[in-house]
C-alpha cells in the first residue's frame, strides 16, 4: 500500500527559563493512503506536539524541530520554506484542532469561515465557493445548510461546531487529515456521531487520517493501526487487533486495564502507579522503567531496541529481548 506520510526520528524541544523540554524524542511512524492511524497516550506524552510538528505549527521560539524528517508524498516538510508550507496547509494536509468551542471565529458567519480557505487556495468566485461550502455542510450532516451558512458559531451546539470544524478542514479536499482530540468536551452520544462521520468521510473521499487521542474507546471504533506514545517516544505500534489482544509493552497493558469494561462487573479499576518522567532531564533507559513492575537493571540504563513481533507489530521493551526470555523460561522451571 502506498505510503503518504513518513515520520523518521523526529525530535522537538522547547527552550524555557527552567531548561530545555525534550517533548518529542525520536518518533518514527508511517501512514498509508486511505488509512486511519491512532496515536494514543496519556496527557503530556507528546501527541499534540507531534501533530503540530507535522504541520510545522511549532511556535519558534520557544519550540524547535531539532532532528528528523517529515516526508509527505516524498517531500521533507521540515526543509520547505514557510511560504511553501502555507500552500500545503489546508490544501494537502488539514487539521481538526482540539476544542470546537474555540476553533471558530465568533465574529464571522459560518459561511465566511467555510469559504475563505477555498477562495484563497483555489481562486473560486463567491458563488462557486458558496456552492462548495453547502456541499461540505451536507457531507458533514448539517441540516438546512442554506440558513446555517448565515449564522454565527454561538448559534450552534458543541457537536454541530465540531462538524463545521471538520467541514472547514475538508473543504479543499486534503489527502491527509490530522484530528487532534476531536471528541474532547463532547458527550458520549455526540462522540459516537463524530466517529461515524469520520468513517463516512474517509469512505467518501479516501482521505488518510491521523487521530490523536487518549480515549481507547475512540481508537477501537475507527483506527486501522495504533501507535502508543509515552514520554515523547512511540513504544508500541500495531494493528488494532495487535494492540488490544496481543499487547506486549507493560505501559500499553496498563492503559488497557485502566479502561472500564461492561463485561467485568464488580471489579475495581486499576491504575498505573507513579508519574511520567521529567522531560527536562529524561531518563537514559526506558522512560516507563520507574513505573514498571517488571523493570530490570538494564531498563534504567539503556533504551531498548525495537523488536518486530510481526509485519505490523513492533515494541520497544527489554522483556522482548531473547536474553530476558531465557531468564524468564529458566525461572519458571
GROMACS .gro file of N, CA and C in nm, residues 78-234:
model
  471
   78UNK      N    1   1.010   1.943   0.677
   78UNK     CA    2   1.095   2.019   0.769
   78UNK      C    3   1.192   2.110   0.694
   79UNK      N    4   1.205   2.089   0.563
   79UNK     CA    5   1.303   2.165   0.485
   79UNK      C    6   1.240   2.262   0.385
   80UNK      N    7   1.108   2.260   0.370
   80UNK     CA    8   1.045   2.353   0.275
   80UNK      C    9   1.030   2.491   0.339
   81UNK      N   10   1.016   2.594   0.256
   81UNK     CA   11   1.002   2.730   0.306
   81UNK      C   12   0.865   2.749   0.371
   82UNK      N   13   0.852   2.854   0.453
   82UNK     CA   14   0.724   2.883   0.518
   82UNK      C   15   0.618   2.917   0.414
   83UNK      N   16   0.658   2.985   0.308
   83UNK     CA   17   0.564   3.020   0.200
   83UNK      C   18   0.508   2.893   0.136
   84UNK      N   19   0.596   2.796   0.109
   84UNK     CA   20   0.552   2.669   0.051
   84UNK      C   21   0.464   2.593   0.150
   85UNK      N   22   0.500   2.600   0.278
   85UNK     CA   23   0.422   2.529   0.380
   85UNK      C   24   0.281   2.585   0.390
   86UNK      N   25   0.265   2.717   0.372
   86UNK     CA   26   0.132   2.778   0.376
   86UNK      C   27   0.045   2.728   0.262
   87UNK      N   28   0.106   2.695   0.150
   87UNK     CA   29   0.030   2.642   0.036
   87UNK      C   30  -0.008   2.495   0.055
   88UNK      N   31   0.060   2.428   0.149
   88UNK     CA   32   0.031   2.287   0.179
   88UNK      C   33  -0.076   2.275   0.286
   89UNK      N   34  -0.067   2.361   0.390
   89UNK     CA   35  -0.164   2.356   0.499
   89UNK      C   36  -0.304   2.389   0.448
   90UNK      N   37  -0.399   2.307   0.484
   90UNK     CA   38  -0.537   2.330   0.446
   90UNK      C   39  -0.571   2.280   0.307
   91UNK      N   40  -0.469   2.254   0.225
   91UNK     CA   41  -0.491   2.207   0.088
   91UNK      C   42  -0.455   2.059   0.078
   92UNK      N   43  -0.329   2.026   0.109
   92UNK     CA   44  -0.284   1.886   0.106
   92UNK      C   45  -0.297   1.820   0.243
   93UNK      N   46  -0.271   1.899   0.348
   93UNK     CA   47  -0.282   1.848   0.486
   93UNK      C   48  -0.368   1.945   0.565
   94UNK      N   49  -0.470   1.894   0.631
   94UNK     CA   50  -0.556   1.977   0.715
   94UNK      C   51  -0.560   1.923   0.856
   95UNK      N   52  -0.602   2.009   0.949
   95UNK     CA   53  -0.603   1.969   1.089
   95UNK      C   54  -0.733   2.011   1.156
   96UNK      N   55  -0.787   1.921   1.235
   96UNK     CA   56  -0.900   1.950   1.322
   96UNK      C   57  -0.844   1.969   1.462
   97UNK      N   58  -0.851   2.091   1.514
   97UNK     CA   59  -0.789   2.122   1.643
   97UNK      C   60  -0.876   2.076   1.759
   98UNK      N   61  -0.817   2.078   1.879
   98UNK     CA   62  -0.876   2.011   1.995
   98UNK      C   63  -1.014   2.059   2.033
   99UNK      N   64  -1.035   2.189   2.049
   99UNK     CA   65  -1.157   2.238   2.112
   99UNK      C   66  -1.249   2.305   2.011
  100UNK      N   67  -1.361   2.242   1.975
  100UNK     CA   68  -1.453   2.304   1.878
  100UNK      C   69  -1.514   2.433   1.928
  101UNK      N   70  -1.514   2.454   2.060
  101UNK     CA   71  -1.573   2.575   2.116
  101UNK      C   72  -1.488   2.699   2.086
  102UNK      N   73  -1.357   2.681   2.070
  102UNK     CA   74  -1.268   2.795   2.047
  102UNK      C   75  -1.203   2.794   1.908
  103UNK      N   76  -1.228   2.691   1.828
  103UNK     CA   77  -1.164   2.679   1.697
  103UNK      C   78  -1.226   2.772   1.592
  104UNK      N   79  -1.348   2.818   1.618
  104UNK     CA   80  -1.418   2.904   1.522
  104UNK      C   81  -1.413   3.050   1.567
  105UNK      N   82  -1.408   3.142   1.471
  105UNK     CA   83  -1.406   3.285   1.500
  105UNK      C   84  -1.549   3.330   1.534
  106UNK      N   85  -1.574   3.381   1.655
  106UNK     CA   86  -1.711   3.415   1.694
  106UNK      C   87  -1.768   3.538   1.622
  107UNK      N   88  -1.682   3.615   1.553
  107UNK     CA   89  -1.728   3.737   1.488
  107UNK      C   90  -1.762   3.719   1.341
  108UNK      N   91  -1.737   3.600   1.287
  108UNK     CA   92  -1.763   3.573   1.145
  108UNK      C   93  -1.870   3.465   1.129
  109UNK      N   94  -1.949   3.477   1.023
  109UNK     CA   95  -2.050   3.374   0.997
  109UNK      C   96  -1.982   3.244   0.957
  110UNK      N   97  -2.056   3.136   0.970
  110UNK     CA   98  -2.005   3.005   0.931
  110UNK      C   99  -1.971   3.003   0.781
  111UNK      N  100  -2.054   3.066   0.700
  111UNK     CA  101  -2.029   3.072   0.556
  111UNK      C  102  -1.898   3.139   0.523
  112UNK      N  103  -1.869   3.251   0.591
  112UNK     CA  104  -1.743   3.322   0.568
  112UNK      C  105  -1.624   3.235   0.605
  113UNK      N  106  -1.632   3.166   0.718
  113UNK     CA  107  -1.520   3.083   0.764
  113UNK      C  108  -1.502   2.959   0.676
  114UNK      N  109  -1.609   2.909   0.621
  114UNK     CA  110  -1.600   2.794   0.530
  114UNK      C  111  -1.538   2.832   0.397
  115UNK      N  112  -1.572   2.949   0.345
  115UNK     CA  113  -1.533   2.983   0.208
  115UNK      C  114  -1.398   3.054   0.199
  116UNK      N  115  -1.348   3.111   0.309
  116UNK     CA  116  -1.226   3.190   0.297
  116UNK      C  117  -1.107   3.105   0.252
  117UNK      N  118  -1.097   2.981   0.301
  117UNK     CA  119  -0.985   2.896   0.264
  117UNK      C  120  -0.989   2.854   0.118
  118UNK      N  121  -1.107   2.815   0.072
  118UNK     CA  122  -1.117   2.766  -0.066
  118UNK      C  123  -1.102   2.881  -0.166
  119UNK      N  124  -1.146   3.002  -0.129
  119UNK     CA  125  -1.125   3.117  -0.218
  119UNK      C  126  -0.978   3.154  -0.225
  120UNK      N  127  -0.909   3.138  -0.114
  120UNK     CA  128  -0.766   3.171  -0.109
  120UNK      C  129  -0.683   3.072  -0.191
  121UNK      N  130  -0.713   2.941  -0.176
  121UNK     CA  131  -0.627   2.840  -0.236
  121UNK      C  132  -0.670   2.795  -0.375
  122UNK      N  133  -0.798   2.808  -0.407
  122UNK     CA  134  -0.845   2.759  -0.536
  122UNK      C  135  -0.901   2.867  -0.627
  123UNK      N  136  -0.893   2.992  -0.585
  123UNK     CA  137  -0.933   3.107  -0.667
  123UNK      C  138  -1.074   3.092  -0.724
  124UNK      N  139  -1.168   3.050  -0.641
  124UNK     CA  140  -1.307   3.036  -0.685
  124UNK      C  141  -1.383   3.168  -0.666
  125UNK      N  142  -1.487   3.187  -0.745
  125UNK     CA  143  -1.575   3.303  -0.727
  125UNK      C  144  -1.658   3.283  -0.601
  126UNK      N  145  -1.725   3.389  -0.557
  126UNK     CA  146  -1.808   3.380  -0.437
  126UNK      C  147  -1.918   3.274  -0.451
  127UNK      N  148  -1.982   3.271  -0.565
  127UNK     CA  149  -2.092   3.175  -0.586
  127UNK      C  150  -2.040   3.032  -0.591
  128UNK      N  151  -1.924   3.011  -0.655
  128UNK     CA  152  -1.866   2.876  -0.661
  128UNK      C  153  -1.823   2.829  -0.522
  129UNK      N  154  -1.763   2.921  -0.445
  129UNK     CA  155  -1.718   2.887  -0.310
  129UNK      C  156  -1.837   2.855  -0.220
  130UNK      N  157  -1.945   2.930  -0.232
  130UNK     CA  158  -2.064   2.905  -0.151
  130UNK      C  159  -2.128   2.771  -0.186
  131UNK      N  160  -2.128   2.738  -0.315
  131UNK     CA  161  -2.182   2.608  -0.357
  131UNK      C  162  -2.100   2.494  -0.297
  132UNK      N  163  -1.968   2.510  -0.298
  132UNK     CA  164  -1.880   2.408  -0.241
  132UNK      C  165  -1.903   2.397  -0.090
  133UNK      N  166  -1.922   2.512  -0.023
  133UNK     CA  167  -1.945   2.513   0.121
  133UNK      C  168  -2.076   2.442   0.157
  134UNK      N  169  -2.179   2.466   0.077
  134UNK     CA  170  -2.308   2.399   0.100
  134UNK      C  171  -2.295   2.248   0.087
  135UNK      N  172  -2.219   2.203  -0.013
  135UNK     CA  173  -2.197   2.060  -0.033
  135UNK      C  174  -2.123   2.000   0.086
  136UNK      N  175  -2.027   2.076   0.140
  136UNK     CA  176  -1.949   2.025   0.252
  136UNK      C  177  -2.033   2.019   0.379
  137UNK      N  178  -2.119   2.116   0.400
  137UNK     CA  179  -2.208   2.112   0.517
  137UNK      C  180  -2.303   1.993   0.509
  138UNK      N  181  -2.349   1.963   0.390
  138UNK     CA  182  -2.436   1.845   0.371
  138UNK      C  183  -2.357   1.717   0.400
  139UNK      N  184  -2.231   1.713   0.356
  139UNK     CA  185  -2.147   1.595   0.377
  139UNK      C  186  -2.127   1.566   0.526
  140UNK      N  187  -2.111   1.672   0.606
  140UNK     CA  188  -2.086   1.651   0.750
  140UNK      C  189  -2.216   1.648   0.831
  141UNK      N  190  -2.330   1.650   0.763
  141UNK     CA  191  -2.457   1.629   0.830
  141UNK      C  192  -2.519   1.750   0.897
  142UNK      N  193  -2.494   1.871   0.846
  142UNK     CA  194  -2.556   1.992   0.898
  142UNK      C  195  -2.689   2.014   0.826
  143UNK      N  196  -2.802   2.012   0.896
  143UNK     CA  197  -2.932   2.033   0.829
  143UNK      C  198  -2.952   2.180   0.790
  144UNK      N  199  -3.034   2.202   0.689
  144UNK     CA  200  -3.065   2.338   0.640
  144UNK      C  201  -2.939   2.421   0.616
  145UNK      N  202  -2.849   2.373   0.533
  145UNK     CA  203  -2.720   2.443   0.515
  145UNK      C  204  -2.734   2.585   0.462
  146UNK      N  205  -2.837   2.614   0.382
  146UNK     CA  206  -2.855   2.750   0.331
  146UNK      C  207  -2.872   2.850   0.445
  147UNK      N  208  -2.953   2.812   0.544
  147UNK     CA  209  -2.976   2.901   0.659
  147UNK      C  210  -2.856   2.903   0.752
  148UNK      N  211  -2.796   2.786   0.771
  148UNK     CA  212  -2.684   2.775   0.864
  148UNK      C  213  -2.562   2.855   0.819
  149UNK      N  214  -2.544   2.872   0.689
  149UNK     CA  215  -2.431   2.949   0.636
  149UNK      C  216  -2.431   3.092   0.688
  150UNK      N  217  -2.549   3.145   0.720
  150UNK     CA  218  -2.562   3.285   0.761
  150UNK      C  219  -2.549   3.303   0.913
  151UNK      N  220  -2.538   3.194   0.984
  151UNK     CA  221  -2.537   3.201   1.130
  151UNK      C  222  -2.395   3.207   1.186
  152UNK      N  223  -2.387   3.238   1.317
  152UNK     CA  224  -2.259   3.254   1.386
  152UNK      C  225  -2.235   3.132   1.478
  153UNK      N  226  -2.108   3.108   1.518
  153UNK     CA  227  -2.077   2.990   1.598
  153UNK      C  228  -2.160   2.974   1.725
  154UNK      N  229  -2.197   3.086   1.792
  154UNK     CA  230  -2.271   3.074   1.917
  154UNK      C  231  -2.413   3.018   1.897
  155UNK      N  232  -2.457   3.011   1.771
  155UNK     CA  233  -2.590   2.960   1.742
  155UNK      C  234  -2.590   2.809   1.717
  156UNK      N  235  -2.476   2.745   1.740
  156UNK     CA  236  -2.461   2.601   1.717
  156UNK      C  237  -2.425   2.530   1.846
  157UNK      N  238  -2.465   2.403   1.857
  157UNK     CA  239  -2.425   2.320   1.970
  157UNK      C  240  -2.279   2.277   1.952
  158UNK      N  241  -2.221   2.215   2.059
  158UNK     CA  242  -2.083   2.170   2.051
  158UNK      C  243  -2.061   2.068   1.940
  159UNK      N  244  -2.153   1.972   1.926
  159UNK     CA  245  -2.140   1.871   1.821
  159UNK      C  246  -2.149   1.931   1.683
  160UNK      N  247  -2.239   2.030   1.665
  160UNK     CA  248  -2.252   2.097   1.536
  160UNK      C  249  -2.127   2.177   1.503
  161UNK      N  250  -2.070   2.243   1.604
  161UNK     CA  251  -1.945   2.319   1.580
  161UNK      C  252  -1.832   2.226   1.538
  162UNK      N  253  -1.825   2.108   1.599
  162UNK     CA  254  -1.721   2.013   1.560
  162UNK      C  255  -1.740   1.970   1.416
  163UNK      N  256  -1.862   1.948   1.374
  163UNK     CA  257  -1.890   1.912   1.235
  163UNK      C  258  -1.846   2.024   1.140
  164UNK      N  259  -1.868   2.149   1.182
  164UNK     CA  260  -1.828   2.263   1.098
  164UNK      C  261  -1.676   2.272   1.090
  165UNK      N  262  -1.608   2.250   1.203
  165UNK     CA  263  -1.461   2.250   1.203
  165UNK      C  264  -1.408   2.142   1.107
  166UNK      N  265  -1.471   2.026   1.108
  166UNK     CA  266  -1.432   1.918   1.016
  166UNK      C  267  -1.458   1.959   0.872
  167UNK      N  268  -1.572   2.026   0.847
  167UNK     CA  269  -1.604   2.072   0.712
  167UNK      C  270  -1.500   2.172   0.662
  168UNK      N  271  -1.457   2.264   0.749
  168UNK     CA  272  -1.354   2.362   0.711
  168UNK      C  273  -1.224   2.291   0.676
  169UNK      N  274  -1.189   2.188   0.755
  169UNK     CA  275  -1.064   2.115   0.730
  169UNK      C  276  -1.068   2.038   0.599
  170UNK      N  277  -1.188   1.996   0.557
  170UNK     CA  278  -1.200   1.909   0.440
  170UNK      C  279  -1.236   1.983   0.311
  171UNK      N  280  -1.268   2.111   0.318
  171UNK     CA  281  -1.327   2.178   0.203
  171UNK      C  282  -1.233   2.187   0.083
  172UNK      N  283  -1.103   2.189   0.110
  172UNK     CA  284  -1.006   2.193  -0.002
  172UNK      C  285  -0.962   2.053  -0.045
  173UNK      N  286  -1.031   1.950   0.004
  173UNK     CA  287  -1.007   1.810  -0.032
  173UNK      C  288  -0.862   1.766  -0.006
  174UNK      N  289  -0.817   1.775   0.120
  174UNK     CA  290  -0.680   1.733   0.153
  174UNK      C  291  -0.664   1.582   0.141
  175UNK      N  292  -0.540   1.540   0.128
  175UNK     CA  293  -0.509   1.397   0.124
  175UNK      C  294  -0.482   1.341   0.263
  176UNK      N  295  -0.448   1.432   0.357
  176UNK     CA  296  -0.420   1.391   0.495
  176UNK      C  297  -0.495   1.482   0.589
  177UNK      N  298  -0.568   1.420   0.684
  177UNK     CA  299  -0.640   1.494   0.787
  177UNK      C  300  -0.586   1.452   0.923
  178UNK      N  301  -0.542   1.550   1.003
  178UNK     CA  302  -0.495   1.525   1.138
  178UNK      C  303  -0.604   1.573   1.233
  179UNK      N  304  -0.658   1.483   1.314
  179UNK     CA  305  -0.764   1.517   1.408
  179UNK      C  306  -0.709   1.506   1.550
  180UNK      N  307  -0.692   1.620   1.616
  180UNK     CA  308  -0.633   1.624   1.750
  180UNK      C  309  -0.744   1.627   1.855
  181UNK      N  310  -0.764   1.515   1.923
  181UNK     CA  311  -0.869   1.501   2.024
  181UNK      C  312  -1.004   1.553   1.973
  182UNK      N  313  -1.056   1.500   1.863
  182UNK     CA  314  -1.176   1.558   1.801
  182UNK      C  315  -1.304   1.538   1.880
  183UNK      N  316  -1.303   1.452   1.983
  183UNK     CA  317  -1.425   1.429   2.060
  183UNK      C  318  -1.417   1.484   2.202
  184UNK      N  319  -1.312   1.564   2.230
  184UNK     CA  320  -1.299   1.625   2.362
  184UNK      C  321  -1.415   1.720   2.389
  185UNK      N  322  -1.466   1.720   2.510
  185UNK     CA  323  -1.574   1.809   2.556
  185UNK      C  324  -1.709   1.779   2.493
  186UNK      N  325  -1.720   1.667   2.422
  186UNK     CA  326  -1.849   1.628   2.364
  186UNK      C  327  -1.906   1.511   2.444
  187UNK      N  328  -2.039   1.506   2.457
  187UNK     CA  329  -2.097   1.395   2.531
  187UNK      C  330  -2.089   1.266   2.450
  188UNK      N  331  -2.116   1.155   2.514
  188UNK     CA  332  -2.092   1.023   2.455
  188UNK      C  333  -2.170   1.004   2.325
  189UNK      N  334  -2.295   1.048   2.321
  189UNK     CA  335  -2.378   1.031   2.201
  189UNK      C  336  -2.319   1.108   2.083
  190UNK      N  337  -2.276   1.233   2.109
  190UNK     CA  338  -2.218   1.315   2.003
  190UNK      C  339  -2.083   1.260   1.960
  191UNK      N  340  -2.007   1.207   2.056
  191UNK     CA  341  -1.879   1.144   2.021
  191UNK      C  342  -1.900   1.033   1.919
  192UNK      N  343  -1.999   0.949   1.943
  192UNK     CA  344  -2.027   0.838   1.851
  192UNK      C  345  -2.064   0.890   1.712
  193UNK      N  346  -2.140   0.998   1.707
  193UNK     CA  347  -2.179   1.056   1.578
  193UNK      C  348  -2.058   1.111   1.504
  194UNK      N  349  -1.967   1.177   1.577
  194UNK     CA  350  -1.847   1.233   1.514
  194UNK      C  351  -1.758   1.121   1.460
  195UNK      N  352  -1.745   1.011   1.534
  195UNK     CA  353  -1.663   0.898   1.489
  195UNK      C  354  -1.723   0.834   1.364
  196UNK      N  355  -1.854   0.818   1.362
  196UNK     CA  356  -1.921   0.766   1.243
  196UNK      C  357  -1.899   0.859   1.125
  197UNK      N  358  -1.899   0.989   1.153
  197UNK     CA  359  -1.876   1.088   1.047
  197UNK      C  360  -1.738   1.073   0.985
  198UNK      N  361  -1.636   1.052   1.070
  198UNK     CA  362  -1.500   1.031   1.017
  198UNK      C  363  -1.496   0.910   0.925
  199UNK      N  364  -1.562   0.803   0.966
  199UNK     CA  365  -1.566   0.680   0.886
  199UNK      C  366  -1.635   0.706   0.752
  200UNK      N  367  -1.747   0.776   0.754
  200UNK     CA  368  -1.822   0.806   0.632
  200UNK      C  369  -1.740   0.895   0.538
  201UNK      N  370  -1.673   0.996   0.596
  201UNK     CA  371  -1.593   1.088   0.515
  201UNK      C  372  -1.477   1.015   0.450
  202UNK      N  373  -1.412   0.925   0.525
  202UNK     CA  374  -1.300   0.850   0.470
  202UNK      C  375  -1.344   0.762   0.354
  203UNK      N  376  -1.460   0.698   0.368
  203UNK     CA  377  -1.511   0.614   0.260
  203UNK      C  378  -1.550   0.698   0.138
  204UNK      N  379  -1.601   0.820   0.163
  204UNK     CA  380  -1.645   0.906   0.053
  204UNK      C  381  -1.530   0.974  -0.019
  205UNK      N  382  -1.424   1.010   0.055
  205UNK     CA  383  -1.316   1.091  -0.004
  205UNK      C  384  -1.183   1.018  -0.016
  206UNK      N  385  -1.162   0.909   0.061
  206UNK     CA  386  -1.035   0.838   0.057
  206UNK      C  387  -0.924   0.907   0.134
  207UNK      N  388  -0.958   1.006   0.219
  207UNK     CA  389  -0.857   1.081   0.294
  207UNK      C  390  -0.789   0.990   0.396
  208UNK      N  391  -0.659   1.012   0.416
  208UNK     CA  392  -0.585   0.942   0.522
  208UNK      C  393  -0.599   1.022   0.651
  209UNK      N  394  -0.609   0.955   0.765
  209UNK     CA  395  -0.638   1.023   0.891
  209UNK      C  396  -0.537   0.983   0.999
  210UNK      N  397  -0.485   1.084   1.069
  210UNK     CA  398  -0.410   1.061   1.194
  210UNK      C  399  -0.500   1.109   1.306
  211UNK      N  400  -0.533   1.020   1.397
  211UNK     CA  401  -0.624   1.052   1.507
  211UNK      C  402  -0.543   1.057   1.637
  212UNK      N  403  -0.539   1.175   1.698
  212UNK     CA  404  -0.468   1.193   1.824
  212UNK      C  405  -0.571   1.182   1.937
  213UNK      N  406  -0.549   1.091   2.032
  213UNK     CA  407  -0.648   1.073   2.138
  213UNK      C  408  -0.586   1.002   2.259
  214UNK      N  409  -0.651   1.016   2.374
  214UNK     CA  410  -0.616   0.934   2.491
  214UNK      C  411  -0.729   0.837   2.521
  215UNK      N  412  -0.834   0.839   2.439
  215UNK     CA  413  -0.954   0.759   2.462
  215UNK      C  414  -0.946   0.630   2.381
  216UNK      N  415  -0.923   0.519   2.448
  216UNK     CA  416  -0.908   0.391   2.379
  216UNK      C  417  -1.040   0.343   2.318
  217UNK      N  418  -1.153   0.392   2.370
  217UNK     CA  419  -1.281   0.360   2.309
  217UNK      C  420  -1.293   0.420   2.170
  218UNK      N  421  -1.242   0.541   2.153
  218UNK     CA  422  -1.239   0.607   2.022
  218UNK      C  423  -1.153   0.526   1.926
  219UNK      N  424  -1.038   0.481   1.976
  219UNK     CA  425  -0.944   0.405   1.894
  219UNK      C  426  -1.007   0.275   1.844
  220UNK      N  427  -1.075   0.206   1.931
  220UNK     CA  428  -1.137   0.078   1.895
  220UNK      C  429  -1.241   0.096   1.785
  221UNK      N  430  -1.301   0.213   1.779
  221UNK     CA  431  -1.407   0.238   1.682
  221UNK      C  432  -1.354   0.263   1.541
  222UNK      N  433  -1.246   0.342   1.528
  222UNK     CA  434  -1.211   0.392   1.395
  222UNK      C  435  -1.072   0.356   1.344
  223UNK      N  436  -0.979   0.317   1.430
  223UNK     CA  437  -0.840   0.303   1.386
  223UNK      C  438  -0.813   0.174   1.310
  224UNK      N  439  -0.723   0.184   1.212
  224UNK     CA  440  -0.669   0.065   1.145
  224UNK      C  441  -0.543   0.019   1.217
  225UNK      N  442  -0.455   0.115   1.247
  225UNK     CA  443  -0.333   0.086   1.323
  225UNK      C  444  -0.324   0.183   1.440
  226UNK      N  445  -0.247   0.143   1.543
  226UNK     CA  446  -0.234   0.223   1.664
  226UNK      C  447  -0.087   0.238   1.699
  227UNK      N  448  -0.048   0.361   1.736
  227UNK     CA  449   0.085   0.387   1.789
  227UNK      C  450   0.069   0.437   1.932
  228UNK      N  451   0.131   0.366   2.028
  228UNK     CA  452   0.121   0.403   2.169
  228UNK      C  453   0.243   0.489   2.205
  229UNK      N  454   0.216   0.608   2.262
  229UNK     CA  455   0.322   0.705   2.289
  229UNK      C  456   0.338   0.725   2.439
  230UNK      N  457   0.462   0.738   2.483
  230UNK     CA  458   0.489   0.763   2.624
  230UNK      C  459   0.617   0.843   2.638
  231UNK      N  460   0.611   0.954   2.711
  231UNK     CA  461   0.728   1.037   2.741
  231UNK      C  462   0.806   1.075   2.615
  232UNK      N  463   0.732   1.115   2.510
  232UNK     CA  464   0.796   1.163   2.388
  232UNK      C  465   0.843   1.057   2.293
  233UNK      N  466   0.813   0.929   2.322
  233UNK     CA  467   0.856   0.820   2.235
  233UNK      C  468   0.738   0.730   2.199
  234UNK      N  469   0.743   0.670   2.081
  234UNK     CA  470   0.645   0.567   2.046
  234UNK      C  471   0.702   0.433   2.091
   0.00000   0.00000   0.00000
